[in-house]
Coordinates of C-alpha atoms in Angstrom, one line a residue:
M99 CA -25.0 61.0 54.5
K100 CA -28.2 59.2 55.4
K101 CA -28.8 61.6 58.2
Y102 CA -28.9 64.4 55.6
L103 CA -31.3 62.4 53.5
K104 CA -33.5 61.8 56.5
L105 CA -33.7 65.5 57.2
A106 CA -34.4 66.3 53.6
A107 CA -37.1 63.6 53.4
V108 CA -38.9 64.9 56.6
L109 CA -38.7 68.5 55.3
T110 CA -40.1 67.5 52.0
A111 CA -42.9 65.8 53.8
V112 CA -43.8 68.6 56.1
I113 CA -43.7 71.2 53.2
T114 CA -45.9 69.0 51.0
A115 CA -48.2 67.7 53.7
L116 CA -50.9 70.3 52.7
S117 CA -50.1 70.5 49.0
F118 CA -50.5 67.2 47.2
T119 CA -49.9 67.6 43.5
G120 CA -51.2 65.4 40.8
C121 CA -50.2 64.1 37.4
S122 CA -53.5 65.1 35.7
S123 CA -57.0 66.0 36.4
S124 CA -58.1 63.5 33.7
N125 CA -60.0 60.3 34.7
K126 CA -58.3 58.3 32.0
T127 CA -56.7 55.1 33.0
V128 CA -52.9 55.2 33.1
A129 CA -51.6 52.0 31.5
D130 CA -53.2 54.9 34.1
E131 CA -61.0 49.7 66.3
P132 CA -63.8 50.4 63.5
E133 CA -65.8 53.6 63.9
T134 CA -69.5 53.9 64.4
K135 CA -71.7 54.8 61.5
T136 CA -72.4 58.4 60.9
E137 CA -76.0 59.4 61.2
Q138 CA -76.7 61.3 57.9
T139 CA -79.5 63.9 58.4
E140 CA -80.6 66.7 56.1
S141 CA -79.1 70.1 56.9
T142 CA -81.6 72.7 58.3
D143 CA -79.2 75.6 58.5
G144 CA -80.6 77.5 55.5
S145 CA -77.4 77.5 53.3
F146 CA -79.1 78.9 50.3
P147 CA -78.7 81.1 48.3
Y148 CA -75.2 79.6 48.2
T149 CA -72.3 81.5 46.7
F150 CA -69.0 79.8 46.3
T151 CA -65.9 79.6 44.2
D152 CA -65.3 76.2 42.5
I153 CA -62.0 74.5 41.7
E154 CA -61.6 76.5 38.5
G155 CA -61.9 79.7 40.4
R156 CA -65.4 80.5 39.1
E157 CA -67.8 82.3 41.3
I158 CA -71.2 80.4 41.4
T159 CA -74.5 81.2 43.1
I160 CA -77.1 78.5 43.5
E161 CA -80.4 79.9 44.6
K162 CA -82.0 76.9 46.3
Q163 CA -81.1 73.3 47.2
P164 CA -80.6 71.3 44.0
E165 CA -83.0 68.5 43.3
T166 CA -81.3 66.9 40.3
F167 CA -77.7 66.3 39.3
I168 CA -75.7 64.9 36.5
V169 CA -72.5 63.5 38.1
G170 CA -69.9 63.6 35.4
N171 CA -67.3 62.3 37.7
Y172 CA -66.7 61.2 41.4
I173 CA -70.0 59.3 41.8
L174 CA -68.5 57.4 44.7
N175 CA -67.5 60.6 46.5
F176 CA -71.0 62.0 45.7
M177 CA -72.7 59.0 47.4
L178 CA -70.2 58.8 50.3
I179 CA -71.2 62.3 51.2
G180 CA -74.9 62.2 50.2
G181 CA -75.7 58.6 51.3
E182 CA -77.6 56.0 49.5
E183 CA -80.6 58.3 48.9
S184 CA -78.5 60.8 47.0
L185 CA -78.6 58.5 44.1
D186 CA -82.3 59.3 43.6
K187 CA -81.1 62.9 42.6
V188 CA -78.8 61.7 39.9
V189 CA -80.5 61.9 36.4
G190 CA -77.3 61.1 34.4
M191 CA -73.7 60.0 34.7
P192 CA -71.0 58.6 32.4
L193 CA -71.5 54.9 32.1
D194 CA -69.8 54.1 28.8
G195 CA -66.6 52.1 29.4
W196 CA -66.9 51.9 33.2
E197 CA -67.1 48.1 33.3
E198 CA -64.1 47.7 31.0
T199 CA -61.8 50.2 32.7
R200 CA -62.7 50.0 36.4
F201 CA -64.3 46.6 36.8
G202 CA -64.0 46.3 40.6
E203 CA -65.7 49.7 41.3
Y204 CA -68.3 49.1 38.6
T205 CA -69.2 45.6 40.0
A206 CA -69.4 46.8 43.6
M207 CA -71.4 49.9 42.8
T208 CA -73.9 48.3 40.3
T209 CA -74.4 45.3 42.4
S210 CA -75.1 47.3 45.5
F211 CA -77.1 50.0 43.7
P212 CA -78.5 48.4 40.5
E213 CA -80.6 51.5 39.7
I214 CA -77.3 53.0 38.6
L215 CA -77.8 51.0 35.3
E216 CA -81.0 52.8 34.7
K217 CA -79.4 56.2 34.7
T218 CA -78.8 58.0 31.4
S219 CA -75.2 57.7 30.2
I220 CA -73.9 61.1 29.2
G221 CA -70.4 60.0 28.1
G222 CA -67.4 57.9 28.7
Y223 CA -66.3 56.9 32.3
H224 CA -62.6 57.3 31.5
D225 CA -62.6 60.0 28.9
D226 CA -63.6 63.6 28.8
V227 CA -66.3 63.4 26.2
L228 CA -69.7 64.8 27.4
D229 CA -72.9 64.4 25.3
S230 CA -74.2 67.9 25.4
E231 CA -77.6 67.0 23.8
L232 CA -78.3 64.4 26.5
I233 CA -77.3 66.8 29.2
L234 CA -79.5 69.6 27.8
T235 CA -82.4 67.1 27.5
A236 CA -82.1 65.9 31.2
K237 CA -81.5 69.5 32.3
P238 CA -80.3 68.9 35.8
D239 CA -80.2 71.6 38.4
V240 CA -76.4 71.0 38.7
L241 CA -73.8 69.4 36.4
L242 CA -70.8 68.2 38.4
I243 CA -67.6 67.7 36.4
N244 CA -63.8 67.5 36.9
R245 CA -61.1 69.8 35.7
S246 CA -60.2 68.0 32.5
Q247 CA -64.0 67.6 31.5
Y248 CA -64.2 71.4 32.0
S249 CA -61.3 72.1 29.7
E250 CA -62.3 69.6 27.1
N251 CA -65.9 70.9 26.9
E252 CA -65.3 74.5 27.6
T253 CA -67.3 75.8 24.7
S254 CA -70.4 73.8 25.9
I255 CA -70.3 75.3 29.4
P256 CA -72.0 78.6 28.4
V257 CA -74.6 76.6 26.6
F258 CA -75.4 74.6 29.6
E259 CA -75.5 77.7 31.8
K260 CA -77.7 79.5 29.4
A261 CA -80.1 76.6 29.7
G262 CA -80.2 77.1 33.5
I263 CA -77.8 74.3 34.4
K264 CA -75.3 75.3 37.1
V265 CA -71.9 73.8 36.1
V266 CA -69.6 73.1 39.0
V267 CA -66.0 71.9 38.8
L268 CA -64.6 69.5 41.4
D269 CA -61.1 68.0 41.8
Y270 CA -59.9 64.9 43.7
H271 CA -57.5 63.9 40.9
K272 CA -54.7 66.3 41.8
M273 CA -54.2 64.8 45.2
K274 CA -54.0 68.3 46.6
L275 CA -55.4 68.6 50.1
E276 CA -56.9 72.0 49.4
N277 CA -58.9 70.6 46.4
H278 CA -60.1 67.6 48.3
I279 CA -61.4 69.8 51.1
K280 CA -63.1 72.4 48.9
S281 CA -64.8 69.8 46.6
T282 CA -66.1 68.0 49.8
E283 CA -67.4 71.3 51.3
I284 CA -69.3 72.1 48.0
L285 CA -70.8 68.7 47.8
G286 CA -71.8 68.8 51.5
V287 CA -73.7 72.0 51.0
L288 CA -75.3 71.0 47.6
L289 CA -76.5 67.7 49.1
G290 CA -77.6 69.1 52.4
R291 CA -74.9 67.1 54.2
E292 CA -72.5 69.7 55.6
D293 CA -72.1 67.8 58.9
V294 CA -71.1 64.6 57.0
A295 CA -68.7 66.6 54.8
A296 CA -67.1 68.2 57.8
E297 CA -66.6 64.9 59.5
M298 CA -65.1 63.4 56.3
I299 CA -62.7 66.4 56.1
N300 CA -61.8 66.1 59.7
D301 CA -60.9 62.4 59.1
Y302 CA -58.8 63.3 56.1
T303 CA -56.8 66.1 57.8
S304 CA -56.4 64.2 61.0
G305 CA -54.9 61.3 59.2
I306 CA -52.4 63.5 57.3
N307 CA -51.6 65.5 60.5
L308 CA -50.9 62.3 62.3
V309 CA -48.4 61.1 59.8
Q310 CA -46.6 64.4 59.7
E311 CA -46.4 64.7 63.5
R312 CA -44.9 61.3 63.9
I313 CA -42.4 61.4 61.1
A314 CA -41.2 64.9 62.1
A315 CA -40.1 63.4 65.5
A316 CA -38.5 60.2 64.0
D317 CA -34.8 59.6 64.3
E318 CA -34.7 56.7 62.0
E319 CA -32.8 56.7 58.7
P320 CA -34.9 57.2 55.5
K321 CA -35.9 54.4 53.3
T322 CA -35.9 54.2 49.6
V323 CA -39.2 53.3 47.9
Y324 CA -40.1 52.0 44.4
V325 CA -43.7 52.1 43.3
E326 CA -44.9 50.5 40.1
L327 CA -48.4 50.3 38.6
G328 CA -48.9 46.8 37.7
S329 CA -51.2 47.3 34.8
K330 CA -48.8 45.9 32.3
G331 CA -48.1 42.6 34.1
V332 CA -44.9 41.0 35.1
G333 CA -43.2 41.2 31.6
E334 CA -43.2 45.0 31.2
Y335 CA -42.4 47.6 33.8
G336 CA -45.4 49.9 34.5
N337 CA -45.5 53.5 35.4
S338 CA -43.8 55.0 38.5
Y339 CA -44.6 58.5 39.7
T340 CA -42.9 61.7 40.8
G341 CA -44.6 64.6 42.5
C342 CA -48.1 63.2 42.0
L343 CA -50.3 60.3 43.0
W344 CA -48.0 57.6 44.7
G345 CA -45.0 59.9 44.2
S346 CA -46.6 62.6 46.4
I347 CA -47.7 59.9 48.9
I348 CA -44.1 58.7 49.3
N349 CA -42.9 62.2 49.8
N350 CA -45.7 63.0 52.4
A351 CA -44.9 59.8 54.2
G352 CA -41.2 60.7 54.7
G353 CA -39.7 58.2 52.2
I354 CA -37.2 58.7 49.3
N355 CA -38.8 58.0 45.9
I356 CA -36.3 56.5 43.5
A357 CA -38.3 57.9 40.6
D358 CA -37.7 61.5 41.6
S359 CA -34.1 61.4 40.2
V360 CA -35.2 60.2 36.7
L361 CA -38.7 61.1 35.8
D362 CA -39.7 64.5 34.4
P363 CA -41.8 66.4 36.9
A364 CA -43.7 68.0 34.2
E365 CA -44.9 64.7 32.9
G366 CA -45.3 63.2 36.4
Y367 CA -45.2 59.5 35.5
G368 CA -43.5 56.9 33.4
P369 CA -41.9 53.5 33.6
L370 CA -38.4 53.2 35.2
D371 CA -35.6 51.3 33.4
K372 CA -35.1 47.7 34.7
E373 CA -31.3 48.3 35.3
Y374 CA -32.0 51.5 37.2
V375 CA -34.3 49.8 39.6
L376 CA -31.9 47.0 40.2
T377 CA -29.0 49.4 40.8
Q378 CA -31.0 51.5 43.1
D379 CA -31.9 48.4 45.2
P380 CA -34.9 50.0 47.0
D381 CA -35.6 49.3 50.7
I382 CA -39.4 49.0 49.8
I383 CA -41.3 47.8 46.8
V384 CA -44.9 48.7 46.3
I385 CA -47.0 47.4 43.3
G386 CA -50.3 49.2 42.5
G387 CA -53.1 47.0 41.3
S388 CA -56.7 47.3 40.0
I389 CA -58.8 45.4 37.4
W390 CA -58.3 47.2 34.2
T391 CA -59.5 44.6 31.6
G392 CA -62.2 42.5 33.3
Y393 CA -62.0 40.0 36.1
N394 CA -61.8 36.8 33.9
T395 CA -59.2 38.2 31.4
D396 CA -56.2 35.9 31.0
N397 CA -53.3 38.2 32.1
D398 CA -50.9 38.7 35.0
Q399 CA -51.8 42.3 36.0
M400 CA -51.6 43.2 39.7
R401 CA -55.0 42.7 41.2
M402 CA -56.1 44.9 44.1
G403 CA -59.3 46.8 45.2
L404 CA -63.1 46.2 45.5
T405 CA -64.2 42.5 44.7
I406 CA -60.6 41.1 44.9
D407 CA -59.7 38.5 47.6
P408 CA -56.3 38.7 49.2
E409 CA -55.3 35.2 47.9
M410 CA -55.4 36.5 44.4
S411 CA -53.5 39.6 45.3
Q412 CA -50.8 37.6 47.0
E413 CA -50.5 35.4 44.0
R414 CA -50.1 38.2 41.6
L415 CA -47.7 40.0 43.8
T416 CA -45.6 36.9 44.0
G417 CA -45.5 36.9 40.2
F418 CA -43.8 40.3 40.2
M419 CA -41.2 39.2 42.8
N420 CA -40.2 36.3 40.5
R421 CA -38.9 38.8 37.9
S422 CA -35.4 38.3 36.7
G423 CA -32.9 39.9 39.1
W424 CA -35.5 40.8 41.7
S425 CA -34.5 37.9 44.2
S426 CA -31.3 39.9 45.0
L427 CA -33.1 43.1 45.8
T428 CA -33.0 44.2 49.4
A429 CA -36.9 44.8 49.6
V430 CA -37.4 41.2 48.3
K431 CA -35.0 39.6 50.5
N432 CA -36.4 41.4 53.6
G433 CA -40.0 40.8 52.5
E434 CA -40.6 44.5 52.3
V435 CA -43.0 44.3 49.4
Y436 CA -46.6 45.5 49.3
G437 CA -49.7 45.7 47.2
V438 CA -51.9 48.8 47.1
D439 CA -55.2 49.6 45.4
H440 CA -54.6 52.2 42.6
G441 CA -58.4 52.6 42.3
S442 CA -58.6 53.9 45.8
L443 CA -56.8 57.1 45.0
R444 CA -58.8 60.3 44.0
F445 CA -61.4 60.1 46.8
M446 CA -61.8 61.1 50.5
G447 CA -60.4 57.8 51.8
D448 CA -57.1 58.1 50.0
Y449 CA -55.4 59.6 53.1
I450 CA -55.3 56.1 54.4
Y451 CA -52.5 55.4 51.9
T452 CA -50.3 58.2 53.3
E453 CA -50.7 56.3 56.6
A454 CA -49.9 53.0 54.9
F455 CA -46.7 54.2 53.3
A456 CA -45.7 55.8 56.5
K457 CA -46.1 52.4 58.2
M458 CA -44.0 50.8 55.6
I459 CA -41.2 53.4 56.1
Y460 CA -41.4 53.7 59.9
P461 CA -43.2 50.6 61.1
D462 CA -42.3 51.1 64.7
L463 CA -44.0 54.5 64.7
F464 CA -47.2 53.3 63.1
E465 CA -47.8 49.8 64.8
D466 CA -51.4 50.9 65.5
I467 CA -52.2 51.6 61.9
D468 CA -54.0 48.9 59.9
P469 CA -54.7 50.3 56.5
Q470 CA -56.9 47.4 55.3
A471 CA -59.1 47.7 58.3
E472 CA -59.2 51.5 58.1
M473 CA -60.3 51.5 54.5
E474 CA -63.1 48.9 55.5
A475 CA -64.2 51.1 58.3
F476 CA -64.2 54.2 56.1
Y477 CA -66.7 52.6 53.7
E478 CA -68.8 51.1 56.6
K479 CA -69.0 54.6 58.2
Y480 CA -70.0 56.6 55.2
L481 CA -71.7 54.2 52.8
P482 CA -72.5 50.9 54.6
E483 CA -74.9 49.9 51.8
L484 CA -72.0 49.5 49.5
D485 CA -70.5 45.9 49.3
H486 CA -67.0 47.1 50.0
T487 CA -65.5 43.5 50.1
G488 CA -62.0 43.8 48.6
T489 CA -58.3 44.0 49.1
F490 CA -56.9 47.5 49.5
F491 CA -53.6 46.9 51.2
I492 CA -51.4 43.8 51.6
K493 CA -47.8 42.9 52.7
W494 CA -46.3 40.1 50.6
D495 CA -46.4 36.7 52.3
K496 CA -42.9 35.7 51.5
Q497 CA -42.6 31.9 51.6

């Protein structure tokens, strides 16, 4: 039977390799050998006027290289492609609630680039509310937004465009390879960094292709995987995912996601029942972490990501493993327990997590992969000015 499951898992991985799906385009929190640096030089290939289709299928023509932007979302992707100097072009971005809901990213970004705090805030970092008056006052050449910001502010889009503001919709939320590539290509041209964007796309597709090639040739039995978002702490089971985010990554890495049998694909996420997790007895357990409520808050949420040291992550992960009934689980007994940074999804480095999950599932095939080192190298390569100290991937140190 497991041979059939293995075949099904590999077929699913191959089919979905180029088609990540996502729970939502919203940015709301769901509780929601190192390489050389790239020399980033301005493009001189005369790309303008530039006519393209954005993620919403809208044909847009931009006559000349934009000089000013409002970045409604994906400021990290914007700067990874544009470099440190691209921040000088930003005249506005959503700052409200950023510290409270994505503390690690906020701290790393504002400490490394304090001028961010001088930018005009045009809305909430984790909601879709845009301040139309402030946007019209700033009057950027280009307003960059995500899909849910577009749908929630659809009546304002014609007003912005009438004022001469080019509105461009990007998407890194759906975890769809096509959208990652298109969004990065667009940013590359708008920022005059087509070569950097192309290299980044090559890194991404090479990582995904590496995984697919290796698991397609694997003859090992499949492993079952349970992923939980540790935002609610030890006492309450957090969200798991099907067909999106970590769910898509499990499938693309050739694993069997225990959430696929019980979660509604239309919804895409939700907590699994404690008894169900225990009876499924997963081979691998992964807890997603971040800093959702501030670093010094007294809680037992799973902590991962920028600014977090591995000792804290190990401590928090151990807390989850001490849950009632978990000591008898195969994954816990075998030490096949991992922590991953939930905040590292939705950007051009998240292919590293497909590699990470593939290493969990097929460790002998991916001995050469070090996800933590790869993420550090990615930041160092594309935005070395950012203090990227943090914990992005750990294996539980079972005592």
